[in-house]
Tab-separated table of C-alpha atoms in Angstrom:
chain	number	residue	atom	x	y	z
A	547	UNK	CA	14.580	119.781	171.993
A	548	UNK	CA	16.660	122.485	173.520
A	549	UNK	CA	19.782	122.432	175.616
A	550	UNK	CA	19.254	121.051	179.157
A	551	UNK	CA	21.703	123.637	180.575
A	552	UNK	CA	18.988	126.303	180.245
A	553	UNK	CA	17.144	124.821	183.233
A	554	UNK	CA	20.056	123.144	185.062
A	555	UNK	CA	20.391	125.851	187.735
A	556	UNK	CA	16.606	125.841	188.315
A	557	UNK	CA	16.339	122.117	189.078
A	558	UNK	CA	15.833	120.915	192.624
A	559	UNK	CA	17.664	117.969	194.123
A	560	UNK	CA	16.569	114.669	192.495
A	561	UNK	CA	14.505	116.549	189.915
A	562	UNK	CA	14.757	115.371	186.299
A	563	UNK	CA	13.665	116.992	183.056
A	564	UNK	CA	11.215	114.641	181.322
A	565	UNK	CA	10.380	116.935	178.398
A	566	UNK	CA	11.837	120.202	177.181
A	567	UNK	CA	10.869	122.454	174.295
A	568	UNK	CA	10.659	125.999	173.098
A	569	UNK	CA	8.137	128.232	171.429
A	570	UNK	CA	8.398	128.060	167.669
A	571	UNK	CA	8.750	131.403	165.915
A	572	UNK	CA	6.137	130.600	163.275
A	573	UNK	CA	2.979	129.689	165.137
A	574	UNK	CA	0.537	131.788	163.137
A	575	UNK	CA	-2.016	130.004	161.008
A	576	UNK	CA	-4.813	131.829	159.331
A	577	UNK	CA	-5.611	135.273	160.643
A	578	UNK	CA	-4.935	134.575	164.306
A	579	UNK	CA	-3.874	130.920	164.669
A	580	UNK	CA	-2.377	130.287	168.097
A	581	UNK	CA	-2.339	133.914	169.151
A	582	UNK	CA	-3.232	134.488	172.798
A	583	UNK	CA	-6.904	135.283	173.444
A	584	UNK	CA	-6.203	138.985	174.151
A	585	UNK	CA	-4.439	139.399	170.804
A	586	UNK	CA	-7.331	137.756	168.955
A	587	UNK	CA	-9.793	140.124	170.670
A	588	UNK	CA	-7.582	143.134	169.859
A	589	UNK	CA	-7.305	142.051	166.214
A	590	UNK	CA	-11.083	141.661	166.015
A	591	UNK	CA	-11.383	145.178	167.438
A	592	UNK	CA	-9.066	146.549	164.735
A	593	UNK	CA	-11.110	144.806	162.045
A	594	UNK	CA	-14.369	146.195	163.469
A	595	UNK	CA	-12.755	149.653	163.637
A	596	UNK	CA	-11.810	149.356	159.959
A	597	UNK	CA	-15.381	148.438	159.028
A	598	UNK	CA	-16.642	151.366	161.088
A	599	UNK	CA	-14.270	153.718	159.253
A	600	UNK	CA	-15.182	152.328	155.847
A	601	UNK	CA	-18.946	152.301	156.134
A	602	UNK	CA	-19.754	155.092	158.594
A	603	UNK	CA	-16.984	157.653	159.030
A	604	UNK	CA	-15.754	157.776	155.415
A	605	UNK	CA	-19.243	158.315	153.892
A	606	UNK	CA	-20.050	160.993	156.493
A	607	UNK	CA	-16.808	162.847	155.701
A	608	UNK	CA	-17.417	162.587	151.961
A	609	UNK	CA	-21.029	163.789	152.238
A	610	UNK	CA	-19.920	166.707	154.424
A	611	UNK	CA	-17.252	167.629	151.872
A	612	UNK	CA	-19.761	167.487	149.010
A	613	UNK	CA	-22.215	169.689	150.914
A	614	UNK	CA	-19.567	172.287	151.789
A	615	UNK	CA	-18.023	172.232	148.287
A	616	UNK	CA	-14.536	171.519	149.641
A	617	UNK	CA	-11.789	169.901	147.640
A	618	UNK	CA	-13.309	166.437	147.160
A	619	UNK	CA	-10.126	164.757	145.878
A	620	UNK	CA	-7.991	165.793	148.877
A	621	UNK	CA	-10.666	164.672	151.323
A	622	UNK	CA	-11.021	161.332	149.543
A	623	UNK	CA	-7.245	160.781	149.555
A	624	UNK	CA	-6.895	161.647	153.257
A	625	UNK	CA	-9.858	159.425	154.155
A	626	UNK	CA	-8.466	156.444	152.240
A	627	UNK	CA	-5.016	156.900	153.820
A	628	UNK	CA	-6.635	157.044	157.255
A	629	UNK	CA	-8.688	153.970	156.465
A	630	UNK	CA	-5.625	151.981	155.400
A	631	UNK	CA	-2.905	153.134	157.777
A	632	UNK	CA	-4.681	152.873	161.135
A	633	UNK	CA	-5.699	149.191	160.826
A	634	UNK	CA	-2.430	148.130	159.171
A	635	UNK	CA	-0.328	149.862	161.823
A	636	UNK	CA	-2.525	148.395	164.562
A	637	UNK	CA	-2.070	144.852	163.262
A	638	UNK	CA	1.701	145.384	162.919
A	639	UNK	CA	1.853	146.569	166.542
A	640	UNK	CA	-0.189	143.551	167.678
A	641	UNK	CA	2.175	141.169	165.862
A	642	UNK	CA	5.228	142.899	167.374
A	643	UNK	CA	3.775	142.509	170.868
A	644	UNK	CA	3.112	138.821	170.253
A	645	UNK	CA	6.559	138.200	168.765
A	646	UNK	CA	8.238	139.978	171.681
A	647	UNK	CA	6.861	137.212	173.929
A	648	UNK	CA	8.155	134.503	171.605
A	649	UNK	CA	11.370	133.882	173.568
A	650	UNK	CA	9.997	131.120	175.745
A	651	UNK	CA	11.535	127.844	176.883
A	652	UNK	CA	9.534	125.083	178.540
A	653	UNK	CA	10.369	122.107	180.738
A	654	UNK	CA	8.294	119.360	182.295
A	655	UNK	CA	10.042	117.637	185.182
A	656	UNK	CA	9.062	114.809	187.478
A	657	UNK	CA	7.979	117.457	190.050
A	658	UNK	CA	6.801	120.583	188.208
A	659	UNK	CA	6.547	122.620	185.018
A	660	UNK	CA	9.028	125.419	184.323
A	661	UNK	CA	8.538	128.251	181.837
A	662	UNK	CA	11.356	130.674	181.070
A	663	UNK	CA	10.140	133.977	179.596
A	664	UNK	CA	12.940	136.442	178.948
A	665	UNK	CA	14.433	136.983	182.452
A	666	UNK	CA	11.546	135.457	184.389
A	667	UNK	CA	11.146	131.873	185.514
A	668	UNK	CA	7.585	130.665	186.041
A	669	UNK	CA	7.325	127.459	188.022
A	670	UNK	CA	4.354	125.371	189.130
A	671	UNK	CA	4.338	122.158	191.096
A	672	UNK	CA	2.533	119.303	189.360
A	673	UNK	CA	0.205	119.072	192.362
A	674	UNK	CA	-0.899	122.680	191.671
A	675	UNK	CA	-2.074	121.881	188.136
A	676	UNK	CA	-5.788	121.222	187.886
A	677	UNK	CA	-6.201	118.051	185.750
A	678	UNK	CA	-9.652	119.001	184.476
A	679	UNK	CA	-8.266	122.211	182.953
A	680	UNK	CA	-5.535	120.712	180.744
A	681	UNK	CA	-6.362	121.558	177.129
A	682	UNK	CA	-4.628	120.933	173.809
A	683	UNK	CA	-4.707	122.791	170.495
A	684	UNK	CA	-3.025	121.037	167.563
A	685	UNK	CA	-2.166	122.379	164.111
A	686	UNK	CA	-1.893	120.290	160.930
A	687	UNK	CA	1.923	120.436	161.061
A	688	UNK	CA	1.941	118.673	164.477
A	689	UNK	CA	2.682	121.846	166.407
A	690	UNK	CA	0.315	123.433	168.865
A	691	UNK	CA	-0.252	124.427	172.448
A	692	UNK	CA	-0.999	122.817	175.780
A	693	UNK	CA	-2.707	125.032	178.343
A	694	UNK	CA	-3.432	124.349	181.996
A	695	UNK	CA	-4.712	126.138	185.091
A	696	UNK	CA	-2.239	126.364	187.977
A	697	UNK	CA	-1.252	128.161	191.128
A	698	UNK	CA	2.346	129.284	190.591
A	699	UNK	CA	5.039	131.730	191.568
A	700	UNK	CA	7.267	134.037	189.517
A	701	UNK	CA	10.897	134.527	190.426
A	702	UNK	CA	12.347	137.508	188.574
A	703	UNK	CA	15.915	138.708	188.215
A	704	UNK	CA	15.757	140.499	191.599
A	705	UNK	CA	14.913	137.175	193.322
A	706	UNK	CA	11.444	138.345	194.383
A	707	UNK	CA	8.634	135.769	194.353
A	708	UNK	CA	4.958	136.448	193.726
A	709	UNK	CA	2.102	133.908	193.765
A	710	UNK	CA	-0.733	133.727	191.200
A	711	UNK	CA	-3.497	131.425	189.989
A	712	UNK	CA	-3.735	131.620	186.234
A	713	UNK	CA	-3.873	129.725	182.974
A	714	UNK	CA	-0.409	128.915	181.671
A	715	UNK	CA	0.739	126.947	178.695
A	716	UNK	CA	3.385	125.619	176.394
A	717	UNK	CA	2.688	127.571	173.177
A	718	UNK	CA	3.866	126.735	169.674
A	719	UNK	CA	5.505	123.436	170.624
A	720	UNK	CA	6.152	120.242	168.657
A	721	UNK	CA	4.018	117.177	169.441
A	722	UNK	CA	1.556	118.801	171.853
A	723	UNK	CA	-0.442	115.577	172.142
A	724	UNK	CA	2.596	113.722	173.552
A	725	UNK	CA	3.254	116.507	176.041
A	726	UNK	CA	-0.415	116.474	177.082
A	727	UNK	CA	-0.329	112.702	177.672
A	728	UNK	CA	2.813	112.997	179.773
A	729	UNK	CA	1.433	115.938	181.761
A	730	UNK	CA	-1.887	114.191	182.463
A	731	UNK	CA	-0.035	111.081	183.562
A	732	UNK	CA	2.119	113.063	186.018
A	733	UNK	CA	-0.739	115.138	187.419
């Protein structure tokens, strides 16, 4: 659990925190684990790009170099460096983007869910959560994610509010099954 003072100024009158947690830093299992869907698609794209480089572009370059009698060793070295650096750098960038979103705190109250991402507070009333869209993903180490579809508003540091309808979630949390049970009970 995390410190209740994080959400104290966000609570309404007579509102109580029933569960509170934070995103764990190590939520990666396997190649993609609990990465968001967009990151998994981007990673798949990088892998497909690597295969394309290896089996199509590299042979074409090498055949062209053989036909034009250019320096074969330099071409081979440059091609291999290109083949290795582009995918590796792409995956490093993807991981940095994912880890930059890792500063998240979560709260489930008797009235709503609250997600704190960096300087933004995302809040959704329990009545705005669609019960049929609550999903759970659990890892072997009893961490995982709970996702749900809601209508919510964002209040940023300039006190502006914007409304959205989107899938939200508590990612990389301990005991996701307990949180899911509590959320389904409240909704």
